[in-house]
Coordinates of C-alpha atoms in Angstrom, one line a residue:
M1106 CA 0.0 0.0 0.0
N1107 CA 1.5 3.3 -1.1
D1108 CA 0.7 6.1 1.4
A1109 CA 2.4 8.8 -0.6
A1110 CA 0.2 11.6 -1.8
P1111 CA -0.5 11.2 -5.6
A1112 CA 1.2 13.8 -7.8
P1113 CA -1.1 16.6 -8.6
T1114 CA -2.6 16.5 -12.1
P1115 CA -1.2 19.4 -14.1
A1116 CA -3.7 22.0 -15.2
P1117 CA -4.4 21.8 -18.9
A1118 CA -2.7 24.5 -20.9
P1119 CA -5.1 27.2 -22.1
R1120 CA -6.5 26.5 -25.5
K1121 CA -4.6 28.5 -28.2
R1122 CA -6.9 31.2 -29.3
A1123 CA -7.4 32.6 -32.8
R1124 CA -6.4 36.2 -32.9
V1125 CA -8.0 38.7 -35.3
R1126 CA -7.2 42.4 -35.1
A1127 CA -10.3 44.2 -33.8
P1128 CA -11.9 46.8 -36.2
E1129 CA -12.3 50.3 -34.9
L1130 CA -15.5 51.3 -33.0
V1131 CA -17.5 53.7 -35.3
G1132 CA -21.0 55.0 -34.8
R1133 CA -22.7 58.2 -36.1
G1134 CA -24.6 58.6 -32.9
G1135 CA -21.5 59.0 -30.8
W1136 CA -20.7 57.9 -27.3
L1137 CA -22.8 57.8 -24.1
N1138 CA -21.7 57.4 -20.5
T1139 CA -18.2 58.8 -21.2
G1140 CA -18.7 62.4 -20.1
G1141 CA -18.5 63.5 -23.8
T1142 CA -15.2 61.7 -24.6
E1143 CA -15.1 59.9 -28.0
L1144 CA -13.4 56.6 -27.4
T1145 CA -11.2 54.6 -29.7
L1146 CA -9.7 51.1 -29.4
A1147 CA -6.3 52.8 -28.7
D1148 CA -7.9 54.4 -25.6
L1149 CA -8.9 50.9 -24.4
R1150 CA -5.5 49.2 -25.0
G1151 CA -4.3 47.4 -22.0
K1152 CA -7.9 46.4 -20.9
C1153 CA -9.9 43.3 -21.6
V1154 CA -12.8 44.7 -23.7
V1155 CA -16.2 43.0 -24.0
L1156 CA -18.3 44.5 -26.8
D1157 CA -22.0 43.9 -26.2
F1158 CA -24.0 44.3 -29.5
W1159 CA -27.5 45.0 -28.3
T1160 CA -30.7 46.8 -29.1
F1161 CA -33.1 48.0 -26.5
C1162 CA -36.2 46.2 -27.9
C1163 CA -34.6 42.8 -27.4
I1164 CA -35.5 40.9 -24.2
N1165 CA -32.5 38.6 -24.6
C1166 CA -30.3 41.7 -24.8
L1167 CA -31.8 42.9 -21.5
H1168 CA -31.0 39.5 -19.9
V1169 CA -27.4 39.8 -21.1
L1170 CA -27.1 43.3 -19.5
D1171 CA -28.0 41.6 -16.2
E1172 CA -25.6 38.7 -16.8
L1173 CA -22.7 41.1 -17.3
R1174 CA -23.2 43.1 -14.1
E1175 CA -21.3 40.8 -11.9
L1176 CA -18.4 40.5 -14.3
E1177 CA -18.4 44.3 -14.6
E1178 CA -18.2 44.8 -10.9
K1179 CA -15.7 42.0 -10.1
H1180 CA -13.2 43.1 -12.8
R1181 CA -13.8 46.8 -12.8
D1182 CA -10.1 47.7 -12.9
T1183 CA -9.2 45.3 -15.9
V1184 CA -12.4 44.9 -17.9
V1185 CA -14.2 47.5 -20.0
I1186 CA -17.7 46.6 -21.3
V1187 CA -18.7 48.6 -24.3
G1188 CA -22.4 48.5 -25.4
V1189 CA -22.6 48.8 -29.2
H1190 CA -26.2 49.8 -29.8
S1191 CA -27.3 48.3 -33.1
P1192 CA -30.9 49.1 -33.9
K1193 CA -33.5 46.7 -35.4
F1194 CA -36.4 49.2 -35.5
V1195 CA -36.3 52.7 -37.0
H1196 CA -37.2 54.3 -33.7
E1197 CA -34.2 52.6 -32.1
A1198 CA -32.0 54.6 -34.5
E1199 CA -33.1 57.9 -32.8
H1200 CA -30.3 59.1 -30.6
Q1201 CA -32.6 60.3 -27.8
A1202 CA -34.3 56.9 -27.7
V1203 CA -30.9 55.3 -27.1
V1204 CA -30.1 57.9 -24.4
D1205 CA -33.5 57.0 -22.7
A1206 CA -32.8 53.2 -23.0
V1207 CA -29.4 53.5 -21.4
E1208 CA -31.0 55.2 -18.3
R1209 CA -34.1 53.0 -18.3
Y1210 CA -32.1 49.8 -18.1
G1211 CA -29.4 51.1 -15.7
V1212 CA -26.5 50.6 -18.2
E1213 CA -23.3 51.5 -16.3
H1214 CA -20.7 51.3 -19.0
P1215 CA -19.8 53.3 -22.2
V1216 CA -22.3 52.9 -25.1
L1217 CA -21.6 53.5 -28.7
D1218 CA -24.7 54.6 -30.7
D1219 CA -24.3 53.0 -34.1
P1220 CA -27.6 53.7 -35.9
D1221 CA -26.2 52.7 -39.3
L1222 CA -24.8 49.3 -38.1
V1223 CA -21.3 50.2 -39.2
T1224 CA -19.5 48.4 -36.3
W1225 CA -22.1 45.6 -36.4
K1226 CA -21.0 44.9 -40.1
Q1227 CA -17.3 45.3 -39.3
Y1228 CA -17.5 42.6 -36.7
A1229 CA -19.8 40.4 -38.9
V1230 CA -22.4 40.2 -36.2
R1231 CA -25.6 38.2 -37.1
A1232 CA -27.7 38.3 -34.0
W1233 CA -28.9 40.3 -31.0
P1234 CA -27.3 39.9 -28.5
T1235 CA -23.7 39.1 -29.5
L1236 CA -20.6 39.5 -27.2
V1237 CA -17.1 39.9 -28.7
V1238 CA -14.0 39.8 -26.4
I1239 CA -11.0 41.9 -27.3
D1240 CA -7.7 41.2 -25.5
P1241 CA -5.5 44.0 -24.1
E1242 CA -3.4 44.1 -27.3
G1243 CA -6.4 44.8 -29.4
Y1244 CA -7.2 41.3 -30.9
V1245 CA -10.6 39.6 -31.0
V1246 CA -10.3 36.3 -29.1
A1247 CA -13.9 35.1 -28.7
Q1248 CA -17.4 35.7 -29.8
H1249 CA -20.7 34.5 -28.2
A1250 CA -24.3 34.9 -29.3
G1251 CA -27.3 34.7 -27.1
E1252 CA -27.5 34.2 -23.3
G1253 CA -25.8 32.1 -20.7
H1254 CA -22.1 32.9 -21.4
A1255 CA -21.3 34.8 -18.1
H1256 CA -19.3 31.8 -16.7
A1257 CA -17.3 31.5 -20.0
L1258 CA -16.5 35.2 -20.0
E1259 CA -15.4 35.0 -16.4
R1260 CA -12.9 32.2 -17.1
L1261 CA -11.6 33.9 -20.2
V1262 CA -11.1 37.2 -18.5
Q1263 CA -9.1 35.5 -15.7
E1264 CA -6.9 33.8 -18.3
L1265 CA -6.4 37.1 -20.2
E1266 CA -5.6 38.9 -16.9
A1267 CA -2.9 36.3 -16.0
E1268 CA -1.5 36.2 -19.5
H1269 CA -1.2 39.9 -20.1
E1270 CA -0.1 40.7 -16.5
A1271 CA 2.8 38.4 -17.2
K1272 CA 3.6 40.0 -20.5
G1273 CA 3.2 43.5 -19.1
T1274 CA 0.4 44.4 -21.4
L1275 CA -2.4 44.6 -18.8
R1276 CA -3.3 48.1 -17.6
R1277 CA -5.2 48.3 -14.3
G1278 CA -7.2 51.3 -13.2
D1279 CA -10.5 53.0 -13.6
G1280 CA -12.3 52.6 -16.9
P1281 CA -13.9 55.4 -19.0
Y1282 CA -17.4 55.1 -17.6
V1283 CA -18.9 58.5 -16.5
P1284 CA -22.4 58.4 -15.0
P1285 CA -25.0 60.9 -16.3
E1286 CA -26.6 63.5 -14.1
P1287 CA -29.7 62.1 -12.4
V1288 CA -33.0 63.8 -13.3
A1289 CA -35.8 64.4 -10.8
T1290 CA -39.4 63.5 -11.8
D1291 CA -42.3 61.8 -10.0
L1292 CA -42.2 58.9 -12.4
R1293 CA -39.2 57.5 -14.3
F1294 CA -40.0 55.4 -17.3
P1295 CA -43.3 54.1 -16.0
G1296 CA -44.4 50.8 -17.6
K1297 CA -48.1 49.8 -17.0
A1298 CA -51.1 51.3 -15.2
I1299 CA -54.5 50.2 -13.9
A1300 CA -57.4 52.0 -12.3
L1301 CA -58.1 51.1 -8.7
P1302 CA -61.7 50.7 -7.4
G1303 CA -61.6 54.0 -5.5
G1304 CA -60.7 56.0 -8.5
N1305 CA -56.9 56.3 -8.0
L1306 CA -54.4 54.9 -10.5
L1307 CA -51.6 52.4 -9.8
V1308 CA -48.5 52.7 -12.0
S1309 CA -45.4 50.5 -12.2
D1310 CA -42.5 53.0 -11.9
T1311 CA -40.1 50.7 -13.7
T1312 CA -36.7 52.3 -13.3
R1313 CA -37.2 53.2 -9.6
H1314 CA -38.4 49.6 -8.9
Q1315 CA -41.6 50.8 -7.3
L1316 CA -45.3 51.0 -7.7
V1317 CA -46.8 54.5 -7.4
E1318 CA -50.4 55.2 -6.5
L1319 CA -51.6 58.4 -8.1
G1320 CA -54.8 60.4 -7.5
P1321 CA -57.6 60.5 -10.0
D1322 CA -55.8 63.4 -11.8
G1323 CA -53.0 61.0 -12.7
E1324 CA -50.4 63.4 -11.3
S1325 CA -50.7 63.7 -7.5
V1326 CA -48.6 61.1 -5.7
V1327 CA -50.6 59.3 -3.0
R1328 CA -47.9 56.8 -2.0
R1329 CA -45.0 54.8 -3.2
I1330 CA -44.9 51.0 -2.7
G1331 CA -41.8 48.7 -2.6
G1332 CA -38.4 49.4 -3.9
E1333 CA -35.5 47.4 -5.3
G1334 CA -35.6 44.9 -2.5
Q1335 CA -39.1 43.9 -3.4
F1336 CA -39.4 44.8 -7.1
K1337 CA -36.9 44.9 -9.9
E1338 CA -38.2 46.8 -13.0
P1339 CA -41.8 45.9 -12.5
Q1340 CA -44.1 46.0 -15.5
G1341 CA -47.6 44.6 -15.8
L1342 CA -50.5 45.0 -13.3
A1343 CA -53.8 43.1 -13.0
L1344 CA -56.6 43.6 -10.6
L1345 CA -57.9 40.3 -9.1
P1346 CA -61.5 39.7 -8.0
D1347 CA -60.4 39.8 -4.3
G1348 CA -59.1 43.3 -4.7
R1349 CA -55.4 42.4 -4.8
V1350 CA -53.1 43.5 -7.6
V1351 CA -50.8 41.0 -9.4
V1352 CA -47.5 42.6 -10.4
A1353 CA -45.2 41.3 -13.1
D1354 CA -41.9 41.6 -11.3
T1355 CA -39.9 41.4 -14.5
V1356 CA -36.2 41.2 -13.7
H1357 CA -36.9 39.1 -10.6
H1358 CA -38.7 36.6 -12.9
A1359 CA -41.6 36.5 -10.5
L1360 CA -45.2 37.5 -9.8
R1361 CA -46.1 39.3 -6.6
A1362 CA -49.5 40.2 -5.2
F1363 CA -50.0 43.6 -3.7
D1364 CA -52.9 44.3 -1.3
P1365 CA -53.9 48.0 -1.6
V1366 CA -55.7 47.9 1.7
S1367 CA -53.1 46.3 3.9
G1368 CA -50.1 47.3 1.9
E1369 CA -48.8 43.7 2.0
I1370 CA -46.7 42.3 -0.8
E1371 CA -46.6 38.5 -1.3
L1372 CA -44.6 36.4 -3.7
I1373 CA -47.0 34.1 -5.6
A1374 CA -45.1 32.7 -8.5
G1375 CA -41.4 32.2 -9.5
T1376 CA -38.2 31.3 -7.8
G1377 CA -36.2 34.4 -8.7
R1378 CA -34.2 32.4 -11.2
Q1379 CA -34.7 32.7 -15.0
W1380 CA -36.3 29.8 -16.8
W1381 CA -34.1 27.9 -19.3
Q1382 CA -34.8 25.2 -21.9
G1383 CA -35.4 21.8 -20.4
Q1384 CA -36.8 23.1 -17.1
P1385 CA -40.4 22.4 -15.9
T1386 CA -43.1 24.4 -17.6
S1387 CA -45.8 23.6 -15.0
G1388 CA -46.2 22.8 -11.4
P1389 CA -46.4 24.6 -8.0
A1390 CA -46.0 28.3 -8.7
L1391 CA -43.3 28.9 -6.2
E1392 CA -41.1 26.0 -7.5
V1393 CA -41.2 26.8 -11.3
D1394 CA -38.8 29.3 -12.8
L1395 CA -40.3 32.1 -14.9
S1396 CA -38.6 34.4 -17.6
S1397 CA -39.2 38.1 -17.7
P1398 CA -43.0 38.3 -17.2
W1399 CA -44.0 41.6 -18.9
D1400 CA -47.7 41.8 -18.5
V1401 CA -50.6 40.1 -16.7
A1402 CA -54.3 39.9 -17.2
W1403 CA -57.3 38.3 -15.4
W1404 CA -59.2 36.1 -17.9
R1405 CA -61.4 33.0 -17.5
G1406 CA -60.5 32.5 -13.8
K1407 CA -56.7 32.7 -14.2
V1408 CA -53.9 35.2 -14.4
W1409 CA -52.5 35.1 -17.9
I1410 CA -48.8 36.0 -18.2
A1411 CA -47.1 37.5 -21.2
M1412 CA -43.8 35.6 -20.7
A1413 CA -41.7 37.9 -22.9
G1414 CA -38.4 36.1 -22.1
V1415 CA -39.4 32.8 -23.7
H1416 CA -42.0 34.0 -26.3
Q1417 CA -45.0 32.3 -24.6
L1418 CA -48.2 32.9 -22.6
W1419 CA -48.4 31.2 -19.2
T1420 CA -51.2 31.0 -16.6
Y1421 CA -51.3 31.2 -12.9
D1422 CA -54.2 29.6 -11.1
P1423 CA -54.8 31.2 -7.7
E1424 CA -57.0 28.3 -6.5
T1425 CA -54.3 25.6 -7.0
R1426 CA -51.3 28.0 -6.9
T1427 CA -49.9 26.4 -10.0
V1428 CA -48.4 27.8 -13.2
E1429 CA -48.4 26.2 -16.7
V1430 CA -47.7 27.1 -20.3
A1431 CA -50.9 28.1 -22.2
A1432 CA -49.5 29.0 -25.7
G1433 CA -46.2 29.2 -27.5
T1434 CA -43.4 26.9 -28.3
T1435 CA -40.5 29.2 -27.2
N1436 CA -39.6 29.6 -30.9
E1437 CA -39.6 33.3 -31.9
G1438 CA -41.8 34.3 -34.8
L1439 CA -45.4 34.7 -36.0
V1440 CA -47.3 31.4 -36.4
D1441 CA -51.0 31.0 -35.6
G1442 CA -52.9 27.9 -34.7
P1443 CA -53.5 25.8 -31.5
G1444 CA -51.8 27.2 -28.5
A1445 CA -49.3 24.4 -28.3
E1446 CA -48.1 25.1 -31.9
A1447 CA -48.2 28.9 -32.0
W1448 CA -45.1 31.1 -32.1
F1449 CA -44.9 34.5 -30.4
A1450 CA -42.1 37.1 -30.4
Q1451 CA -41.8 38.8 -27.0
P1452 CA -45.4 39.2 -26.0
S1453 CA -45.6 42.4 -23.9
G1454 CA -49.2 43.6 -23.5
L1455 CA -52.4 41.8 -22.6
A1456 CA -56.1 42.9 -22.5
A1457 CA -59.0 40.6 -21.7
T1458 CA -62.6 40.7 -23.1
E1459 CA -65.3 38.1 -22.6
D1460 CA -64.3 35.9 -25.5
R1461 CA -60.7 37.0 -26.4
L1462 CA -57.4 37.7 -24.8
W1463 CA -55.6 40.4 -26.8
V1464 CA -51.8 40.3 -27.1
A1465 CA -49.4 43.0 -28.1
D1466 CA -46.7 40.8 -29.7
S1467 CA -43.9 43.4 -29.8
E1468 CA -41.1 41.9 -31.9
T1469 CA -43.4 41.0 -34.7
S1470 CA -45.1 44.4 -34.5
A1471 CA -48.3 42.5 -34.3
L1472 CA -51.7 42.5 -32.6
R1473 CA -52.7 38.9 -31.8
Y1474 CA -55.4 37.2 -29.8
V1475 CA -56.3 33.9 -28.1
D1476 CA -59.9 32.7 -28.5
A1477 CA -62.0 30.8 -26.0
E1478 CA -60.7 27.5 -27.3
G1479 CA -57.1 28.5 -26.8
A1480 CA -56.2 29.0 -30.5
V1481 CA -54.0 31.9 -31.5
H1482 CA -54.9 34.3 -34.3
T1483 CA -53.2 37.4 -35.8
A1484 CA -55.3 40.6 -36.4
V1485 CA -52.5 42.9 -37.5
G1486 CA -48.9 42.1 -38.4
T1487 CA -46.9 39.9 -40.7
G1488 CA -43.5 38.9 -39.1
L1489 CA -40.3 39.8 -37.4
F1490 CA -38.9 42.2 -40.0
D1491 CA -42.0 44.2 -41.3
F1492 CA -43.1 47.3 -39.4
G1493 CA -44.2 50.9 -39.9
H1494 CA -47.2 53.2 -39.4
R1495 CA -49.9 52.4 -41.9
D1496 CA -53.7 52.6 -41.3
G1497 CA -56.5 50.9 -43.3
D1498 CA -57.4 47.3 -43.8
A1499 CA -55.7 45.2 -41.2
A1500 CA -54.2 42.8 -43.8
Q1501 CA -51.8 45.6 -44.9
A1502 CA -51.7 47.8 -41.7
L1503 CA -48.4 48.2 -39.9
L1504 CA -47.4 48.8 -36.3
Q1505 CA -43.9 49.3 -34.8
H1506 CA -43.1 47.3 -31.6
P1507 CA -46.3 47.8 -29.6
L1508 CA -46.1 47.1 -25.9
G1509 CA -49.7 47.6 -24.7
V1510 CA -53.3 46.8 -25.7
T1511 CA -56.5 48.1 -24.1
A1512 CA -60.0 46.8 -24.6
L1513 CA -62.5 49.6 -25.5
P1514 CA -66.3 49.6 -24.7
D1515 CA -67.4 49.2 -28.4
G1516 CA -65.5 45.9 -28.9
S1517 CA -62.5 47.5 -30.5
V1518 CA -59.0 47.7 -29.0
A1519 CA -56.5 50.5 -28.5
V1520 CA -52.9 49.6 -29.2
S1521 CA -50.0 51.5 -27.5
D1522 CA -47.9 51.6 -30.7
T1523 CA -44.7 52.3 -28.7
Y1524 CA -42.1 53.0 -31.4
N1525 CA -44.5 55.0 -33.5
H1526 CA -45.3 57.2 -30.5
A1527 CA -48.9 56.7 -31.3
L1528 CA -52.2 55.3 -29.9
R1529 CA -53.8 53.1 -32.6
R1530 CA -57.2 51.4 -32.8
Y1531 CA -58.2 48.1 -34.3
D1532 CA -61.9 47.4 -35.0
P1533 CA -62.7 43.6 -35.3
A1534 CA -66.1 44.4 -36.9
S1535 CA -64.7 46.3 -39.8
G1536 CA -61.1 44.9 -39.9
E1537 CA -59.8 48.5 -40.0
V1538 CA -56.8 50.0 -38.2
S1539 CA -56.8 53.7 -37.5
T1540 CA -54.7 56.2 -35.4
L1541 CA -56.3 57.8 -32.4
A1542 CA -53.4 60.0 -31.2
T1543 CA -49.8 60.9 -32.2
D1544 CA -47.0 62.9 -30.5
L1545 CA -46.9 60.5 -27.6
R1546 CA -43.5 59.4 -26.4
E1547 CA -43.0 55.7 -26.2
P1548 CA -46.5 54.9 -25.0
S1549 CA -46.4 51.5 -23.2
D1550 CA -49.9 51.1 -21.9
A1551 CA -53.3 52.8 -21.6
V1552 CA -56.2 52.5 -19.2
L1553 CA -59.9 53.6 -19.6
V1554 CA -61.1 56.2 -17.0
G1555 CA -64.7 57.2 -17.8
D1556 CA -64.9 58.7 -21.2
D1557 CA -61.1 59.3 -21.3
I1558 CA -58.1 57.1 -21.9
V1559 CA -55.0 57.6 -19.8
V1560 CA -51.8 56.8 -21.7
V1561 CA -48.6 55.8 -20.0
E1562 CA -46.0 58.0 -21.9
S1563 CA -43.0 56.0 -20.7
A1564 CA -40.3 58.2 -22.2
R1565 CA -42.0 61.4 -21.0
H1566 CA -42.2 60.0 -17.5
R1567 CA -45.9 60.8 -17.1
L1568 CA -49.5 59.7 -17.6
T1569 CA -51.4 61.7 -20.3
R1570 CA -55.2 61.9 -20.3
L1571 CA -56.9 62.0 -23.7
R1572 CA -60.5 62.2 -24.7
L1573 CA -61.3 59.2 -27.0
P1574 CA -61.7 60.9 -30.4
D1575 CA -64.8 60.4 -32.6
E1576 CA -62.6 60.6 -35.7
A1577 CA -59.2 59.1 -36.4
V1578 CA -56.1 61.2 -36.9
R1579 CA -54.8 61.3 -40.5
V1580 CA -51.2 60.0 -40.7
E1581 CA -49.0 59.6 -43.7
A1582 CA -48.4 55.9 -44.3
V1583 CA -44.8 54.7 -43.7
A1584 CA -43.6 51.1 -44.2
H1585 CA -40.2 49.9 -43.0
R1586 CA -38.0 46.8 -43.1
T1587 CA -35.4 46.0 -40.5
R1588 CA -32.3 48.1 -40.7
R1589 CA -30.3 44.9 -40.8
A1590 CA -29.2 43.9 -44.3
A1591 CA -30.2 40.6 -45.7
T1592 CA -27.6 37.9 -46.1
E1593 CA -27.1 37.0 -49.8
V1594 CA -26.9 33.3 -50.4
A1595 CA -26.7 31.2 -53.5
P1596 CA -29.6 29.1 -54.7
G1597 CA -29.5 25.4 -54.1
M1598 CA -27.6 23.8 -51.3
L1599 CA -26.6 26.0 -48.3
Q1600 CA -24.3 24.7 -45.5
L1601 CA -25.5 25.9 -42.1
D1602 CA -22.9 25.7 -39.4
V1603 CA -23.6 26.7 -35.8
V1604 CA -20.2 27.2 -34.3
F1605 CA -19.9 26.1 -30.7
Q1606 CA -16.6 25.6 -28.8
A1607 CA -17.0 24.7 -25.1
P1608 CA -15.1 27.3 -23.0
D1609 CA -11.7 26.3 -21.6
G1610 CA -12.0 23.9 -18.7
Q1611 CA -15.4 22.6 -20.0
K1612 CA -16.7 19.9 -22.3
L1613 CA -19.9 19.0 -23.9
D1614 CA -22.2 17.3 -21.4
T1615 CA -23.0 13.9 -23.1
R1616 CA -23.7 11.9 -19.9
Y1617 CA -27.4 11.6 -20.8
G1618 CA -27.3 11.7 -24.6
P1619 CA -26.6 14.5 -27.1
S1620 CA -25.9 17.8 -25.5
T1621 CA -26.8 20.0 -28.5
R1622 CA -30.0 20.8 -30.3
L1623 CA -30.7 22.5 -33.6
L1624 CA -34.1 23.6 -34.9
V1625 CA -34.5 25.1 -38.4
S1626 CA -37.6 26.5 -40.1
S1627 CA -38.3 29.4 -42.5
T1628 CA -40.7 32.1 -43.4
P1629 CA -42.3 31.5 -45.9
P1630 CA -42.2 27.7 -45.2
E1631 CA -41.7 27.2 -49.0
L1632 CA -38.2 28.7 -48.7
L1633 CA -36.8 25.4 -47.5
L1634 CA -37.1 22.4 -49.7
T1635 CA -35.1 20.2 -47.3
G1636 CA -33.3 20.7 -44.0
E1637 CA -36.1 21.9 -41.7
G1638 CA -36.9 20.3 -38.4
T1639 CA -35.1 19.4 -35.2
G1640 CA -31.8 17.4 -34.7
T1641 CA -28.8 17.2 -32.5
D1642 CA -26.0 18.0 -35.0
L1643 CA -25.1 21.7 -35.1
A1644 CA -24.2 21.4 -38.8
R1645 CA -26.9 20.9 -41.4
E1646 CA -27.2 21.0 -45.2
L1647 CA -30.2 23.0 -46.4
R1648 CA -31.7 23.1 -49.9
L1649 CA -33.3 26.4 -50.8
N1650 CA -36.2 26.9 -53.2
P1651 CA -34.9 28.7 -56.3
E1652 CA -38.4 30.1 -56.9
I1653 CA -38.4 32.1 -53.6
A1654 CA -36.4 35.3 -53.9
E1655 CA -36.1 36.2 -50.2
G1656 CA -37.3 35.1 -46.8
V1657 CA -36.2 34.5 -43.2
L1658 CA -34.3 31.5 -41.9
H1659 CA -35.2 30.7 -38.2
V1660 CA -32.5 28.9 -36.4
S1661 CA -32.6 27.9 -32.7
A1662 CA -29.5 26.3 -31.2
M1663 CA -28.7 25.0 -27.7
A1664 CA -25.6 23.4 -26.2
A1665 CA -24.9 22.2 -22.7
S1666 CA -21.3 22.2 -21.3
C1667 CA -20.0 21.0 -18.0
D1668 CA -16.8 21.6 -16.0
D1669 CA -14.2 19.1 -17.2
D1670 CA -13.1 17.8 -13.8
P1671 CA -12.8 14.0 -13.6
A1672 CA -12.6 14.2 -9.8
N1673 CA -16.0 15.8 -9.5
E1674 CA -18.9 13.4 -9.8
Y1675 CA -21.3 16.3 -10.1
P1676 CA -19.6 19.1 -12.2
A1677 CA -21.3 22.4 -12.7
C1678 CA -23.1 22.6 -16.0
H1679 CA -24.1 25.5 -18.2
M1680 CA -26.6 26.1 -20.9
H1681 CA -25.9 28.2 -24.0
Q1682 CA -28.8 29.1 -26.3
Q1683 CA -29.7 31.5 -29.1
D1684 CA -32.4 32.1 -31.6
W1685 CA -31.5 33.7 -35.0
G1686 CA -33.9 35.2 -37.5
V1687 CA -31.6 35.6 -40.5
P1688 CA -33.1 37.5 -43.5
L1689 CA -31.9 35.8 -46.7
R1690 CA -31.8 37.0 -50.3
I1691 CA -31.3 34.3 -52.9
V1692 CA -28.8 35.6 -55.6
E1693 CA -26.4 33.9 -58.0
G1694 CA -22.9 34.1 -56.7
G1695 CA -24.1 34.4 -53.1
A1696 CA -22.6 32.5 -50.2
A1697 CA -22.9 28.7 -50.0
R1698 CA -22.2 28.6 -46.3
L1699 CA -23.9 30.3 -43.4
P1700 CA -21.9 30.3 -40.2
L1701 CA -23.7 31.3 -36.9
V1702 CA -21.5 31.6 -33.9
L1703 CA -23.0 30.4 -30.7
A1704 CA -19.7 30.4 -28.8
G1705 CA -16.0 30.6 -29.9
M1706 CA -14.6 31.7 -33.2
D1707 CA -15.5 30.5 -36.7
R1708 CA -12.2 29.0 -37.9
E1709 CA -13.1 29.2 -41.5
E1710 CA -13.6 33.0 -41.3
S1711 CA -10.8 33.9 -38.8

């Protein structure tokens, strides 16, 4: 028997990383959070730089902002996170809208406003959100798309710190972030509002993490409820039959009940953790994870939840205290049909009538509804990349990222058409869309009060009372496509490669079978002759229909990796996932390969 201690296993050498010189950071909108300084990559030399390509409409981008906060704080003297704001919608290209979003979501690092997607194109980014890591010598060393990469970034940063400390190329010290001056207003980016039985209004004061009760005038502050310890960026509100108010506690991934009489706040659903693929979608409400609930509504004896983070509708049953999925597959897009087969894209507003639950489906710029049988229908909207401000017949009408919907007494609905700064109306009887009011600033909700409608003007930090007009406002029709350029591909066979490299110190988790999943579909469905469907290989050969000139390829990829430690029977595991909607244009001479980076570097392009 040998009692000598075994020799320690040497740590594996860090994987040799591909190094690509980082392109310069360019954006016509200039820099925010720098005190007016225009930054260049030379200014950031010596730091580990993480570029976060984001746009403020995107719920996954907001999740990544939260994921980065711990890294940002822990490595404040060596890491500089730079947000590169890369708009999808026309409104997001407005500089003031980016300024508002940076404050609204508590972004505490420099942000480059790139309305023309110049830097996006230079870095060959294909999805929101995408993270690119630049080492202290100015070389790109990693790229990650989607959510769930915080652990990989932490390990990579530690390696870069050690490597460049030894080489003398690491520069410690404060970064270039300069906080903006705070602004005093009673509300700060309010989200949703409801009328209380006594005539007062209750508003979710999102940026201040509170509820605010206002008098009937919509201005006088009666009381403030909660704070960051109890709410985190609350949004939707729904009045229950027992007089309590359900609150969508968005960033806490939870529902809470507020009693206006006693002032008590109770957690009723959620664990505080974000839901990920493969986790339970039903069960005791306090044991099931949720994902960014954005709005709530009482309909048919249950609380319906617009689960923006996973593109679904869920329900909470107060009798059984359980939650379950009611509609949506988690795939992002616009597909109608039975609830279990329908696709949503960041549902953000709900309104109940006797026979319909109306849904503001923000990323498809659509107005949808669920009927009494649970089937999903589209009233206005066509897909992820078509939007604008056009009235008339609903089949050709356009909205731009609506966040709220309000049922009106005549059976029609008012739509808070957020990025058009307008209040719109859809009449199911005539099938017509009209404009009720313009010159609102990012309206996110509206509530009926007598003959008036009170609009939450989120970016003006106030409620605005309007008299419901007898006639519509005349608006010049405008139609848009996404600012993101289509990818030109050749007709015939297209090689789709989802690039995934497990972070250093990890390996694919194959203990219980394949650890990757790939789902491919298209809009229109006729675009793909072969290659659609689900599989476990991250590479797939697609055949495109030569008779379809353009469309959107929908790709959803997931990979699970675990710490590569043979001595640990239960290693920590991590999920990486991303959905891409890639606009394609079929042209002779176009690309025959489409690489989408989930994590790592595309060796064929580097």
